[in-house]
Amino acid sequence: MEAVFNAIQKSAKRIKEAIDTKDVGYSASQNSSGETQLELDIKCDMIIEEEFSKIEAVNTIASEEKEKENILHEDGRYFIAYDPLDGSSLIDVNLSVGSIFGIYDKGFGANRLVAAAYVVYGPRVEMVFAKDDVRLYLLQNGEFEFVKSVTLKEKGKLMAPGGTQQHWANYHKSMIDGFFKEGYRLRYSGGMVPDLHQILLKGGGLFSYPGTTDKPKGKLRRLFEVFPFAYVYTKAGGYATDGKNDILSLGFDGIHDTTPCFFGSKYETDRVKEVYSQNG
Ligand code: AHM
Ligand code: MG
């Protein structure tokens, strides 16, 4: 695991360099969700693949930017699913983006997660690594330095409501309105990494990306995005649900499968489960 942790750190430093130096242009190819890939996405994907290729313990990788998984070392135990540059369309407007990693043992699946990590490329570069606990690191003078362990409070103050409101279910809208009436403050950038990072570091709240009339299974991908953050939030003392089930109990159909998802502290996620068990 130490080697995987180091490979993530090396990738993050190289990706930061790529973000700082590479011109952003559109490439001709599309990823498997049908979006035009930015050249930078592809570059970041290659960086991570290169770093994991050097680690014998990594059996297979699956990337949001690749249609299929890729076997690296048949005798390795770890299966790693990653989103190399989440929210990459935000680069154009100079908002924060991130990389997300789910580290699975001997095959993919939420119940096989043994660690998860993400990196935020913002005014500073920070990494959160969750295994037994959740640890925050800051990139300083070329090295990631441990800052502190992170835990969520029982109840927070921030609300990050994703998805197109026009397509929200009425009960979802009432639930979100209800939180705002209780005094929650809107904090939503459109990048799940900085949005979830903010809620985690400020002690709690709710990030949601529900199923909508146009996208009943949500937008966010289980293996690359949702399972890793569910692991981080759960280890930090919070919870992640698809509305009814614990995210960490879900299966998946295909590596690009998506799910509605809600991440937060206990108070807010209990409310989600209550509302969604009575509706939908
Ligand atoms: P991406 O992996 O293609 O960058 O998409 C994921 C991002 C998340 O960071 C964010 O929460 C979500 O897409 C926002 O999507 P939208 O603006 O389409 O609702
Ligand atoms: Mg993504």
XYZ file of C-alpha atoms and ligand atoms in Angstrom:
300
model
C 0.000 0.000 0.000
C 2.934 2.314 0.741
C 4.042 1.967 -2.898
C 0.533 2.840 -4.143
C 0.429 5.852 -1.826
C 3.797 7.016 -3.199
C 2.665 6.504 -6.803
C -0.392 8.680 -6.136
C 1.838 11.406 -4.714
C 4.193 11.254 -7.701
C 1.247 11.364 -10.126
C -0.228 14.352 -8.309
C 3.003 16.334 -8.564
C 3.264 15.584 -12.277
C -0.404 16.427 -12.887
C 0.036 19.736 -11.079
C 2.919 20.483 -13.442
C 0.803 19.495 -16.458
C -2.038 21.764 -15.306
C 0.391 24.647 -14.875
C 2.175 24.251 -18.180
C -0.025 22.522 -20.723
C -2.168 24.482 -23.147
C -5.736 23.277 -22.957
C -7.100 22.245 -26.323
C -9.748 19.801 -27.446
C -8.700 16.442 -28.813
C -10.722 14.627 -31.435
C -11.478 11.561 -29.295
C -14.431 11.056 -26.976
C -14.428 9.156 -23.677
C -16.907 6.344 -22.999
C -19.469 8.756 -21.537
C -19.470 10.533 -24.925
C -17.730 13.712 -23.775
C -14.978 15.362 -25.778
C -11.750 14.645 -23.947
C -9.458 17.493 -23.193
C -5.853 16.823 -24.101
C -5.025 17.478 -20.497
C -7.349 14.649 -19.373
C -5.451 12.255 -21.584
C -2.089 13.499 -20.391
C -3.118 13.068 -16.740
C -4.455 9.591 -17.457
C -1.096 8.638 -19.016
C 0.822 10.002 -16.037
C -1.154 7.857 -13.589
C -0.912 4.759 -15.747
C 2.851 5.251 -16.008
C 3.262 5.572 -12.241
C 1.082 2.541 -11.435
C 2.876 0.479 -14.096
C 5.994 0.700 -11.922
C 4.227 -0.853 -8.905
C 4.160 -4.675 -8.865
C 1.311 -4.707 -6.355
C -1.049 -3.070 -8.865
C -2.885 -5.767 -10.776
C -5.429 -3.807 -12.845
C -6.326 -0.189 -13.436
C -9.594 1.281 -14.670
C -9.736 4.939 -15.646
C -12.676 7.214 -16.305
C -10.859 8.127 -19.513
C -10.512 4.518 -20.753
C -13.262 2.314 -22.020
C -11.823 -0.887 -20.574
C -9.739 -1.889 -17.607
C -6.086 -2.588 -18.167
C -4.084 -5.403 -16.536
C -0.638 -4.251 -15.387
C 0.740 -7.045 -13.157
C -1.119 -10.347 -12.982
C 0.282 -11.223 -9.561
C -0.557 -7.879 -7.940
C -3.366 -7.628 -5.398
C -4.666 -4.094 -5.967
C -7.259 -3.042 -8.504
C -7.287 0.746 -8.822
C -10.088 2.796 -10.361
C -9.353 6.477 -10.876
C -10.593 9.689 -12.405
C -7.380 11.424 -13.482
C -8.789 14.944 -13.747
C -12.298 15.335 -12.420
C -14.089 18.550 -13.352
C -11.585 19.299 -16.105
C -13.958 21.728 -17.843
C -13.427 24.007 -14.816
C -9.776 24.480 -15.764
C -10.817 26.975 -18.463
C -12.324 29.209 -15.799
C -9.531 28.577 -13.291
C -11.595 26.776 -10.644
C -10.275 23.843 -8.621
C -10.144 20.329 -10.072
C -9.085 16.985 -8.669
C -7.935 13.388 -9.102
C -9.812 10.534 -7.396
C -8.524 7.020 -6.603
C -10.329 3.928 -5.308
C -7.990 1.126 -4.216
C -9.694 -2.248 -4.307
C -8.428 -5.626 -3.122
C -8.387 -8.515 -5.617
C -11.154 -7.144 -7.837
C -13.430 -4.104 -8.179
C -16.515 -3.560 -5.995
C -17.480 -1.276 -3.112
C -17.055 -4.102 -0.610
C -13.464 -4.606 -1.802
C -12.287 -1.055 -1.111
C -9.247 -1.008 1.156
C -8.252 2.633 0.725
C -9.236 5.740 -1.200
C -7.546 9.009 -1.999
C -8.146 12.253 -3.775
C -6.049 15.255 -4.699
C -7.341 18.825 -4.984
C -5.507 21.156 -7.362
C -6.541 24.571 -6.084
C -4.602 27.582 -4.893
C -2.694 24.835 -3.026
C -2.376 21.142 -3.801
C -3.825 18.948 -1.065
C -4.265 15.202 -0.817
C -6.638 13.228 1.368
C -5.801 9.583 1.972
C -8.266 7.305 3.755
C -7.367 3.900 5.082
C -7.931 3.281 8.788
C -8.509 6.991 9.252
C -8.631 10.031 6.977
C -5.491 12.130 6.614
C -4.896 15.474 4.973
C -1.560 16.258 3.287
C -0.337 19.516 1.775
C 2.163 19.806 -1.085
C 4.936 22.079 0.144
C 8.349 22.550 -1.426
C 7.799 19.548 -3.680
C 6.716 17.083 -0.945
C 3.393 16.066 0.571
C 3.483 16.873 4.286
C 0.998 15.438 6.786
C -1.264 18.199 8.129
C -3.901 16.495 10.293
C -6.461 13.723 10.602
C -9.943 14.706 9.504
C -13.328 13.807 11.016
C -16.865 14.970 10.320
C -19.173 16.453 12.931
C -22.703 15.052 13.480
C -24.210 18.003 11.627
C -22.762 20.618 9.288
C -23.717 23.914 7.697
C -22.956 23.555 3.988
C -25.100 22.396 1.094
C -23.803 21.343 -2.335
C -26.861 20.341 -4.386
C -25.846 18.892 -7.767
C -27.826 17.986 -10.889
C -30.079 20.149 -13.037
C -32.809 21.594 -10.786
C -35.347 21.541 -13.601
C -35.074 17.741 -13.545
C -35.130 17.206 -9.781
C -37.991 15.197 -8.253
C -40.390 17.358 -6.214
C -39.551 15.584 -2.973
C -35.837 16.156 -3.622
C -36.455 19.858 -4.171
C -38.519 20.084 -0.954
C -35.742 18.333 0.952
C -33.057 20.722 -0.318
C -35.338 23.750 0.302
C -35.883 22.422 3.825
C -32.151 22.394 4.523
C -31.814 25.984 3.273
C -34.729 27.025 5.499
C -32.774 25.553 8.429
C -29.896 27.912 7.638
C -27.605 25.811 5.439
C -25.391 27.827 3.105
C -24.884 27.080 -0.591
C -21.361 25.966 -1.487
C -21.246 24.525 -4.999
C -18.491 24.939 -7.592
C -19.463 22.141 -9.991
C -16.354 20.121 -9.168
C -17.107 17.219 -6.857
C -13.561 17.085 -5.491
C -13.387 20.665 -4.170
C -17.082 20.594 -3.200
C -16.717 17.410 -1.143
C -13.357 18.576 0.196
C -14.902 21.787 1.497
C -17.699 19.935 3.295
C -15.219 17.449 4.770
C -12.821 20.093 6.056
C -15.530 22.412 7.371
C -16.934 19.559 9.439
C -20.066 18.564 7.531
C -23.104 19.267 5.402
C -24.472 17.518 2.351
C -23.254 16.968 -1.207
C -25.909 15.480 -3.446
C -26.072 14.340 -7.045
C -29.512 12.725 -7.297
C -31.180 10.680 -9.970
C -33.133 13.131 -12.148
C -35.774 12.824 -14.846
C -33.084 13.220 -17.518
C -30.516 11.034 -15.683
C -32.347 8.535 -13.450
C -29.077 6.862 -12.453
C -27.337 10.166 -11.728
C -24.138 11.299 -13.386
C -21.327 10.291 -11.091
C -19.533 7.018 -11.700
C -19.502 4.331 -9.051
C -15.969 2.973 -9.300
C -14.030 6.159 -10.063
C -15.924 8.787 -8.105
C -18.733 7.608 -5.843
C -17.248 4.550 -4.082
C -13.932 6.270 -3.247
C -15.674 9.326 -1.736
C -18.128 7.061 0.113
C -15.120 5.340 1.664
C -13.499 8.665 2.641
C -16.702 10.064 4.179
C -17.497 6.838 6.026
C -13.977 6.632 7.497
C -14.303 10.279 8.558
C -17.424 9.404 10.564
C -19.970 10.487 7.953
C -22.126 8.463 5.610
C -22.855 7.965 1.905
C -26.124 6.716 0.467
C -27.877 6.385 -2.879
C -31.035 7.505 -1.044
C -31.926 4.066 0.259
C -28.773 1.962 0.595
C -25.326 2.461 2.002
C -23.167 3.252 -1.047
C -20.542 0.819 0.231
C -23.044 -2.046 -0.092
C -23.781 -1.388 -3.782
C -22.651 -3.514 -6.714
C -21.953 -2.243 -10.219
C -22.768 -3.142 -13.827
C -19.735 -2.311 -15.903
C -16.879 -0.048 -14.860
C -18.565 3.172 -16.039
C -21.822 2.532 -14.156
C -23.274 5.586 -12.349
C -25.507 6.015 -9.291
C -27.418 8.763 -7.500
C -25.347 9.727 -4.463
C -25.434 11.731 -1.237
C -22.436 12.278 1.013
C -22.486 14.061 4.321
C -22.529 14.013 8.046
C -25.005 11.938 10.019
C -27.784 14.475 10.479
C -28.120 15.358 6.799
C -27.731 11.824 5.431
C -30.333 10.539 7.935
C -32.751 13.116 6.497
C -31.970 11.946 2.944
C -32.718 8.326 3.892
C -35.947 9.361 5.607
C -37.157 11.396 2.594
C -36.074 8.849 -0.010
C -37.568 5.882 1.877
C -40.955 7.630 1.756
C -40.682 8.620 -1.937
C -39.208 7.393 -5.174
P -16.318 14.773 -15.095
O -15.756 13.527 -14.467
O -16.691 14.569 -16.529
O -15.443 15.953 -14.875
O -17.736 15.036 -14.387
C -17.836 14.987 -12.983
C -18.235 16.344 -12.467
C -18.226 16.405 -10.954
O -17.018 16.916 -10.474
C -19.361 17.340 -10.641
O -19.914 17.115 -9.395
C -20.324 17.049 -11.744
O -19.565 16.577 -12.840
C -21.108 18.247 -12.171
O -21.784 17.934 -13.347
P -22.917 18.848 -14.014
O -22.385 20.242 -14.010
O -23.069 18.243 -15.374
O -24.142 18.687 -13.166
Mg -15.119 12.733 -13.042
